Every structure is written in structure tokens, then in C-alpha cells.
Coordinates of C-alpha atoms and ligand atoms in Angstrom, one line a residue:
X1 CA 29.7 17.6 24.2
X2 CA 30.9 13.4 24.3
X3 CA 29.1 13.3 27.4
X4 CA 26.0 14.4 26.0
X5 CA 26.0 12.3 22.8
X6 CA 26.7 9.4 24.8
X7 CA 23.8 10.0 26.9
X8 CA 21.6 9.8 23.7
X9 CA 23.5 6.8 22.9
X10 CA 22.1 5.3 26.3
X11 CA 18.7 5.8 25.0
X12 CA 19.1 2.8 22.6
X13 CA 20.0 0.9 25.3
X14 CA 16.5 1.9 27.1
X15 CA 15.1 1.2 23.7
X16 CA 16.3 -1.9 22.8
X17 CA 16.3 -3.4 26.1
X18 CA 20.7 -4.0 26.3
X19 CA 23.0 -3.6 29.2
X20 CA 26.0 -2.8 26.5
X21 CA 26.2 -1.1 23.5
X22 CA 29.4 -1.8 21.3
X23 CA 30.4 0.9 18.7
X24 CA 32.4 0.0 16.5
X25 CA 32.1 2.5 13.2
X26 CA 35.0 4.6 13.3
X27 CA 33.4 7.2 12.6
X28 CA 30.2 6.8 14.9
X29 CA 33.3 6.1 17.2
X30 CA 34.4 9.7 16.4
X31 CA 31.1 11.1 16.7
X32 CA 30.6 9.9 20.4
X33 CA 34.0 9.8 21.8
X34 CA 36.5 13.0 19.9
X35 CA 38.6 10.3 18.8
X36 CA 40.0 11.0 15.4
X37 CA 42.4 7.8 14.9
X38 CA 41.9 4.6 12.7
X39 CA 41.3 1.9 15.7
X40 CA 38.7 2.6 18.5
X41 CA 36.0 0.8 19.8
X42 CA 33.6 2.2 22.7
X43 CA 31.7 0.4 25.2
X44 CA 28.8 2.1 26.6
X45 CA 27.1 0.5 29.8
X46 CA 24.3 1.7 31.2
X47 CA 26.6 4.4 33.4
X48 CA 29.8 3.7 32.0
X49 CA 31.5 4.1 28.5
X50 CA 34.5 2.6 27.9
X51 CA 37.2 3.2 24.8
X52 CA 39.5 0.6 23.7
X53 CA 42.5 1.0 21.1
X54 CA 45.8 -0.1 20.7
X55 CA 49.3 1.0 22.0
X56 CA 49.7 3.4 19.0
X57 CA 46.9 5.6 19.9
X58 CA 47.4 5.7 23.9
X59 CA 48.7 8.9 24.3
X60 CA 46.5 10.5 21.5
X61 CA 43.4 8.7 23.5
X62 CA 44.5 10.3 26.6
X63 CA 44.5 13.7 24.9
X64 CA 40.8 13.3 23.0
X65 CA 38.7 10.6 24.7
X66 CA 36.0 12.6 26.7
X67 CA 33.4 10.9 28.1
X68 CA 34.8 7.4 28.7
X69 CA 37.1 5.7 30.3
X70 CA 40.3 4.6 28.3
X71 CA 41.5 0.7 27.6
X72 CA 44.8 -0.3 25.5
X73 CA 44.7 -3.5 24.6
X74 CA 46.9 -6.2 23.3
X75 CA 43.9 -8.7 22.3
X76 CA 40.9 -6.2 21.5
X77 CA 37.9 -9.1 21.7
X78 CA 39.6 -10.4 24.9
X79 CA 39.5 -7.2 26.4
X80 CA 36.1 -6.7 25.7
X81 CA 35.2 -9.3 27.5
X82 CA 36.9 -8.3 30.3
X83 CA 34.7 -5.4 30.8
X84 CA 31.7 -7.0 29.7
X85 CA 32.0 -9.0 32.2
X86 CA 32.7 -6.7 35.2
X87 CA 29.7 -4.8 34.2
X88 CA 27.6 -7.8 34.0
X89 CA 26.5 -7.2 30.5
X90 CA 23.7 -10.2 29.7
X91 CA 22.6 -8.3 26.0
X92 CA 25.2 -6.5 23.8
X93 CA 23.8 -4.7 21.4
X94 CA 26.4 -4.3 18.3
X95 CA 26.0 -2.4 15.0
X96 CA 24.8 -5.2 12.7
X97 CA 25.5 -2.6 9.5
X98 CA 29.0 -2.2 10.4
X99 CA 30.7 -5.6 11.6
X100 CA 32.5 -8.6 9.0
X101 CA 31.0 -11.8 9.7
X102 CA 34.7 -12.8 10.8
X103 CA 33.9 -10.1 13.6
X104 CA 30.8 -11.4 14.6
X105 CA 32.0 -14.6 14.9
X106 CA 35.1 -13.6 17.4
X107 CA 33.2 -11.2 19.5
X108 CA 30.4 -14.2 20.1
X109 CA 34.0 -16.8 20.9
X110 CA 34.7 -14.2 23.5
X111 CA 31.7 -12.8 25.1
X112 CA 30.5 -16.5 25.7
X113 CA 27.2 -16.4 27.5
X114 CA 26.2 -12.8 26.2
X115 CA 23.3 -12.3 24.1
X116 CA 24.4 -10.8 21.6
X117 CA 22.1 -8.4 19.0
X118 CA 22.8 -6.8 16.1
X119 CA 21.4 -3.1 15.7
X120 CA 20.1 -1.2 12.3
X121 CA 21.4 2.0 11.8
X122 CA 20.4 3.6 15.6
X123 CA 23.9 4.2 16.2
X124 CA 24.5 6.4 13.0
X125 CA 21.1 8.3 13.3
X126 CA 22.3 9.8 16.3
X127 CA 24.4 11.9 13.9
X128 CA 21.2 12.7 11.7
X129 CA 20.4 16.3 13.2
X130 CA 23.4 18.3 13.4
X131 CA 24.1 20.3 16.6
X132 CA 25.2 23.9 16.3
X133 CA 29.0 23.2 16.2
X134 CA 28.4 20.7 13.1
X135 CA 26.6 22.8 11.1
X136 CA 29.6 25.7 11.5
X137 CA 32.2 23.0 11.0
X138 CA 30.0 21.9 7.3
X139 CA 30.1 25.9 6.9
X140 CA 33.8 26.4 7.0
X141 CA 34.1 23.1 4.7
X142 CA 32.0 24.5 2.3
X143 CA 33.5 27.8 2.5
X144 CA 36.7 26.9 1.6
X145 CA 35.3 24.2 -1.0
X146 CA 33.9 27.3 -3.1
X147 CA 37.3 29.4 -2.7
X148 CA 38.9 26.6 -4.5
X149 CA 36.0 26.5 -7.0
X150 CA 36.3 30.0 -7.8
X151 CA 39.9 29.6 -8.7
X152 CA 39.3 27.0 -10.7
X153 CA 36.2 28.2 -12.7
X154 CA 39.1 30.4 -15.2
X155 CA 41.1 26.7 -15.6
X156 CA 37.7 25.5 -17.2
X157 CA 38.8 26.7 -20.9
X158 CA 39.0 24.6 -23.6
X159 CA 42.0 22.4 -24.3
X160 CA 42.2 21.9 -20.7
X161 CA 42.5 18.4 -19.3
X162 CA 39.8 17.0 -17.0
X163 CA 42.0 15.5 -14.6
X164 CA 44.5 18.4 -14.1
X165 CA 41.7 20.9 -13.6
X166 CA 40.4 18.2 -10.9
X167 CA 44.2 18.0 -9.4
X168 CA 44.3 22.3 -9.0
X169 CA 41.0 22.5 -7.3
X170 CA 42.3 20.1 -4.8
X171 CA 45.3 21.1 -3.9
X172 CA 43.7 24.6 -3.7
X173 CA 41.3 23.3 -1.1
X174 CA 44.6 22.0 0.7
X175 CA 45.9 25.1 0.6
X176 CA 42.6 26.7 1.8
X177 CA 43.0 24.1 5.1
X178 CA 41.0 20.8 3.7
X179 CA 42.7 17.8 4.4
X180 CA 41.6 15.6 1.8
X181 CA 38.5 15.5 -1.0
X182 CA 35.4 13.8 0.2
X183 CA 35.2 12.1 -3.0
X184 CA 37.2 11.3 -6.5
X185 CA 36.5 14.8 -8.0
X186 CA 34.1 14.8 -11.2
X187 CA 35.0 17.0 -14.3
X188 CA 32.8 15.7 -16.5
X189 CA 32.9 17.7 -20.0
X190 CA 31.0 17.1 -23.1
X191 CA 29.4 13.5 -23.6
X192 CA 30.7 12.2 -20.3
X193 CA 28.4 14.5 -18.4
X194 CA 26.1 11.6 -19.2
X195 CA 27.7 9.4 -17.2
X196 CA 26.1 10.5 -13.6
X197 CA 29.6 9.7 -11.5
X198 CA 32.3 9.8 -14.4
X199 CA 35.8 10.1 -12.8
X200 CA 38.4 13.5 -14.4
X201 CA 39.6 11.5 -17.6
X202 CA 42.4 12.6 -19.5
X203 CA 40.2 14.5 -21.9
X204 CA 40.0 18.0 -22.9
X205 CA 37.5 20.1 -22.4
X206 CA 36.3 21.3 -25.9
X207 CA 34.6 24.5 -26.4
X208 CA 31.3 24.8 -26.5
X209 CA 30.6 22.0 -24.3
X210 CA 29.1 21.8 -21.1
X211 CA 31.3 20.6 -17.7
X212 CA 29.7 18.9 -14.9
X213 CA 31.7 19.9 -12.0
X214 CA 31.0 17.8 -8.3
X215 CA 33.5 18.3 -6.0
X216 CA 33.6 18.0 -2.1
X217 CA 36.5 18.5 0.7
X218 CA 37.1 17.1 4.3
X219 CA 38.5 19.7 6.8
X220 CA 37.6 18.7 10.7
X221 CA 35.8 15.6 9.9
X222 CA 32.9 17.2 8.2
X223 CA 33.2 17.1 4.2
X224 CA 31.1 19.4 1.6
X225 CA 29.4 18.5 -1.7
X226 CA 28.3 20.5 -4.4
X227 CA 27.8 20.3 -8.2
X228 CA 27.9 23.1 -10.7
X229 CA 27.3 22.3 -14.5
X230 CA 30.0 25.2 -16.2
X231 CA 29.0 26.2 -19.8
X232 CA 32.2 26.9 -21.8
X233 CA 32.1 29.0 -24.4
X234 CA 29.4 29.5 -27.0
X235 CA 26.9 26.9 -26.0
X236 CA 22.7 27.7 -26.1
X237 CA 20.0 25.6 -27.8
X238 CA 19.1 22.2 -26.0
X239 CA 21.5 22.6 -23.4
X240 CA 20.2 25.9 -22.2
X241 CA 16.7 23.9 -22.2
X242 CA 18.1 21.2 -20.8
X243 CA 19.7 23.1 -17.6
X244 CA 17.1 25.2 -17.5
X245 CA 14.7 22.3 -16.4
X246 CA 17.2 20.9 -14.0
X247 CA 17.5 24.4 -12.5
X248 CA 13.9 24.9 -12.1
X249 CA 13.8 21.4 -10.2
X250 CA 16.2 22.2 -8.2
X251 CA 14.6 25.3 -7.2
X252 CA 11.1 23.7 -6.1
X253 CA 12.1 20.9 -4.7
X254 CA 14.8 23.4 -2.2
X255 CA 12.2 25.8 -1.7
X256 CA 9.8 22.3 -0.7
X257 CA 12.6 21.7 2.3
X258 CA 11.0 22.1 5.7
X259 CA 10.7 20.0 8.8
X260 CA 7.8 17.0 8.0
X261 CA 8.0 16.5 4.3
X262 CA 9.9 13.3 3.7
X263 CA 12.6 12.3 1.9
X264 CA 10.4 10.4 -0.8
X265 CA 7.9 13.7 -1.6
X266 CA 10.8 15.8 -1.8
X267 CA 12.5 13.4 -4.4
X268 CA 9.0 13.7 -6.3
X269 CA 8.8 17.2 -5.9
X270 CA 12.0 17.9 -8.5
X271 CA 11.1 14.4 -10.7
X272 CA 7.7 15.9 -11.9
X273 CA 9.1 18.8 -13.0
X274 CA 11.7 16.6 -15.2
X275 CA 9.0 14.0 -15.9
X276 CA 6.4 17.0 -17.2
X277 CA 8.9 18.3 -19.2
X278 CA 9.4 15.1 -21.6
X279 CA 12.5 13.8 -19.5
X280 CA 12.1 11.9 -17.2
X281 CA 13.6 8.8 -18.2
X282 CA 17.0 10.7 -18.2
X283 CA 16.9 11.4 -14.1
X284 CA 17.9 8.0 -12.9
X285 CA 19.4 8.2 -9.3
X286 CA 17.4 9.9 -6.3
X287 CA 17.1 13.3 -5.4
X288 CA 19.9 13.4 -2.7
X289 CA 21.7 12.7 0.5
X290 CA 22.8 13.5 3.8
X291 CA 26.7 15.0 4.2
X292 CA 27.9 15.2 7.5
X293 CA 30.9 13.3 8.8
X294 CA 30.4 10.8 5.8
X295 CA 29.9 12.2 2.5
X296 CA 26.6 9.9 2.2
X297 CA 24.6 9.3 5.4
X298 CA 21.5 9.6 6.4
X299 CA 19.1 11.3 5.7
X300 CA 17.9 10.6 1.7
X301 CA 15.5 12.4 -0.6
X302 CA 14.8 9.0 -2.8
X303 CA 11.9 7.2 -3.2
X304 CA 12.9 4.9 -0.9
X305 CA 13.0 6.9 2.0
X306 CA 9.7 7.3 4.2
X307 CA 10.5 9.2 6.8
X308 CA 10.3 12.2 7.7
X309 CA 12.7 15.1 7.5
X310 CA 13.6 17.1 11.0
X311 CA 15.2 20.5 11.8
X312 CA 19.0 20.0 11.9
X313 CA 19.1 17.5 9.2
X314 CA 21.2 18.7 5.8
X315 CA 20.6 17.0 3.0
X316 CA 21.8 17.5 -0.8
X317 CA 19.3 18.5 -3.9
X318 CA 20.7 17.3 -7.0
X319 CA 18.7 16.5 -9.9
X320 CA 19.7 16.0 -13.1
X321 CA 19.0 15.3 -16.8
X322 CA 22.0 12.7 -18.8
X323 CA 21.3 12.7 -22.5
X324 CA 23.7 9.3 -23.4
X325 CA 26.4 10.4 -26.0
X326 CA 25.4 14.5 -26.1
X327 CA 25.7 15.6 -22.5
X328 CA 24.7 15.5 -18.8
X329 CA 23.5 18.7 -16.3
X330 CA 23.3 18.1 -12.5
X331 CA 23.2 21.3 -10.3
X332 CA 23.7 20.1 -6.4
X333 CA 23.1 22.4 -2.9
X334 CA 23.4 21.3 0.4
X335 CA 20.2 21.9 2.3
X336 CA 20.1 22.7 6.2
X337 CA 16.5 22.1 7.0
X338 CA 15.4 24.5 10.0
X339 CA 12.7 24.6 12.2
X340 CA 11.0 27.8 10.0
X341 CA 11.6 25.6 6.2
X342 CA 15.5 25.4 4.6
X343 CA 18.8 27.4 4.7
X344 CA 20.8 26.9 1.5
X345 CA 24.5 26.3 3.1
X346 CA 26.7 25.8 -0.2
X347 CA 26.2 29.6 -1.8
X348 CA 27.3 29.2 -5.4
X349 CA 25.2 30.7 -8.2
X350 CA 23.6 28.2 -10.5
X351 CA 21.2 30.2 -12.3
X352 CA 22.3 29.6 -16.5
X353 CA 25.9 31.7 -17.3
X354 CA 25.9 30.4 -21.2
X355 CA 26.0 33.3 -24.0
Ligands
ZN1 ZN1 28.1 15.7 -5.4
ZN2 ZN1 25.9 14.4 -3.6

């Protein structure tokens, strides 16, 4: 598995002309190497790798590294250079997303004489298409991030507080085998639906109010996202037109998913739906986003993003409509696009539930 990732990683080198490539993302460190500690660096020559960490994580190294060779270190840049030097690296490239300034400046004191060149994002898109294994690790995540959800659903009554519905739909994922949330969990009821990324407040949930619900876990490295928007009570009228839209952009622009379309027609695909039905102005953030080992990578349905989607990419389709001061509906999926069009991994039901 390492072995192979790191032999993609080699092809930047090919590509951008180096003779060392220096990860440092912890979690592009992760990808490449199996490591799942906090400090890890990997040096990949053009037949070598190397990993360096520090004394707390030798014996946990020794157990996950595959792939590389293992380094503990006292003075990390120093023993860089060390190895750098024994491989006779002339060009290093580095992840110019990922590094401080202060880190930039230390690695060049050390590495005297090596070019060194900062990289876009080539590192991280190696994660873009997910292999088999990921894609059954992002099931299991989202598996147990809808158990929780279903659990919760009869603690979404009214008098309930925001933040202690949020707190029981965590700790049931924990109890499900998540180790964490992927994200500050969003309970949004009433008029704080409008507000796109508002936190669980201490608020109650009043009836015949709508709740925006986006929640995510982490379990294995690989995290889930979803968003439901939970009618409680009696609630019909503009809010069932409201949802009703976002529903029916969601649905197009998941049923336009397939290998080729990029990320900025997809984004268009659910806006005109929103913009020909009067609100447009109302849908202010992009369609969606990749989930994978980070909650937001690569790729993105936005506007801003040109290029094309591939088979083995997931990617999140999340419209929604925020009326400022009445209420907010977002409905979010996670997409698997496959070599045939889409398979919809997250399995909830959004079709309208009001009364
Ligand atoms: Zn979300
Ligand atoms: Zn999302």
C-alpha cells in the first residue's frame, strides 16, 4: 500500500525535475507512510524514502512506517541534512502550502547549497481519487455517523437545547467507534439556520421551527459529513417551499455527478435551480467539497474550481437557501463519483418529513 503511494509520490519528482521530495503535512505524511502520530516528516529520494520523528514515536514508527526507512532525531532540520546530503539531493522540492515562513527559513540554514522549491498542492492531490480501502474506511465512518443520527433525530423536540442535542450525537458516535467529530457540530434551529456555519448555542429548539443538522465523525483517519434540515413539529408554508427547492437542487446537481464534469458546472448545475426559483441571492457559499482524511480537501464543486472531476473522487453536494432572521435549509450528501456517473455514500432520507 505505502510502497505504492510512494511510488506516485516519485512521479512529482519526474515531474518537477527534484532529486528530494520533503513531506511535511502530517497528514499527507499519513497518507504516504501509515504513520498516525503528531511529528513525522518523510524524505523521498528518487529510490529511497526516508521518515524522521522524534524519540516519542520510535517504537510506534517501527511498528507503522512501511515503505521508508526510519530516522529519530534530536535536531529534525540537521538531520535532514544529513540525508540530503548522502543522497546528493541538488533540488528539494517542499510543500510550499504547508510550511511557516520560520520553517522555510531553517530548512534553507541547513540544506545550504540545495535548491530548494516550493510545490502547490501535488502532494495532497495524490490523495484526490480514493483507492478501494478509503472508500470502505469513509463507508464505515458514515455508517456509524447516521447510527448516531438516528438516535438523535427523537432528542430534536422542542425545548431541547442545541448544544446538548449536539453533545448526545457525539458521544453516541463514540460509542459507535468514532474517535472524535470532524467538525464543531451544527444544530442550528429556527433563525440561526441562516447563519450557514452557526455553532450548537444554548438555545432551544422551539416547535414549529426548522433545525439544520451537519454533523461529521473521524474513525480510522477518514471523517464523514452530512447535513439534514429536521422539521419539528407543525411547520409547512414557505419552509416546505423553501426546502423543497434546495431538495430539488440537490437532486440534479447529484444526479449531474460523473467522471468529466467539473467542479465549477456542477456548482452551476444546483445554483440555477435556486437562482430560477427567485433565490438566488440566499445560496452564498459553493456547492461542495472533498472529505477524505481532511474534512475539506480537494476536490470542490465551486465556481472556482476548473478542473475536472475523476472516478474515485468524493465530493459533498450541499446547497442551500438562508433567509436572514426567519430560517436557513441546507441538505448535504457525500458523492463517490465512479467510472459509470455517482454512488450516493451517506444514505439518509432528505426527501420533506414536515406535516
Ligand atoms: Zn457539512
Ligand atoms: Zn460539507
Amino acid at each position: 500500500m505505502s510502497k505504492e503511494r510512494i511510488g506516485r509520490a516519485r512521479q512529482i519528482l519526474k515531474d518537477a525535475k527534484l532529486d528530494g521530495l520533503l513531506v511535511t503535512n502530517i497528514i499527507n505524511v499519513r497518507y504516504l507512510s501509515g504513520f498516525t502520530g503528531t511529528e513525522g516528516t518523510l524524505l523521498i529520494g528518487p529510490r529511497s524514502a526516508t521518515f524522521f520523528t522524534d524519540s516519542r514515536y520510535t517504537i510506534q514508527a517501527g511498528e507503522q512506517i512501511e515503505g521508508a526507512s526510519v530516522v529519530t532525531f534530536n535536531d529534525k532540520f540537521g538531520a535532514i541534512a544529513k540525508k540530503a546530503a548522502k543522497l546528493n539531493v541538488k533540488k528539494l522540492g517542499f510543500e510550499g502550502d504547508e510550511v511557516t515562513v520560520n520553517f522555510r527559513k531553517s530548512l534553507g540554514r541547513a540544506l545550504k547549497g540545495i535548491k530548494l522549491a516550493p510545490l502547490a498542492g501535488q502532494v495532497s492531490d495524490l490523495r484526490l481519487n480514493k483507492d478501494l480501502d478509503e472508500i470502505a474506511a469513509l463507508k464505515a465512518v458514515i455508517e456509524v455517523s447516521e447510527k448516531a443520527f438516528k438516535k438523535t433525530l427523537r432528542k430534536i423536540v422542542p425545548g431541547a437545547v442545541e448544544i446538548e442535542v449536539a453533545r448526545f450525537m457525539e458521544i453516541e458516535q463514540i460509542k459507535l467507534g468514532a474517535i472524535g467529530t470532524s467538525f464543531d457540530t451544527i444544530v442550528a434551529s429556527g433563525p440561526r439556520g441562516a447563519l450557514p456555519h452557526g455553532v450548537a448555542s444554548n438555545g432551544k429548539i422551539k416547535d414549529k421551527e426548522l433545525v439544520v443538522f451537519d454533523w461529521g465523525a473521524i474513525m480510522n483517519g477518514y471523517n464523514s459529513d452530512q447535513t439534514m434540515t429536521v422539521p419539528v413539529g407543525k411547520v409547512g408554508g414557505l419552509a416546505k417551499k423553501i426546502y423543497e427547492i434546495v431538495y430539488e437542487a440537490q437532486q440534479r446537481a447529484i444526479e449531474a455527478c460523473k467522471p468529466g464534469i467539473t467542479g465549477k458546472e456542477l456548482d452551476l448545475v444546483a445554483r440555477k435551480v435556486i437562482e430560477d426559483a427567485g433565490y438566488g441571492k440566499y445560496f452564498g457559499h459553493g456547492l461542495g467539497h472533498g472529505v477524505g482524511m481532511e474534512i475539506h480537501e480537494g476536490p470542490r464543486a465551486s465556481r472556482l474550481y476548473l478542473r475536472k472531476l475523476e472516478a474515485g473522487q468524493v465530493v459533498t453536494i450541499e446547497p442551500g437557501i438562508y433567509l436572514p432572521g426567519k430560517f436557513g435549509v441546507r441538505l448535504e450528501d457525500m458523492i463517490l463519483i465512479t467510472e459509470t456517473g455517482y454512488e450516493r455514500l451517506t444514505t439518509l432520507d432528505k426527501r420533506w418529513k414536515g406535516r
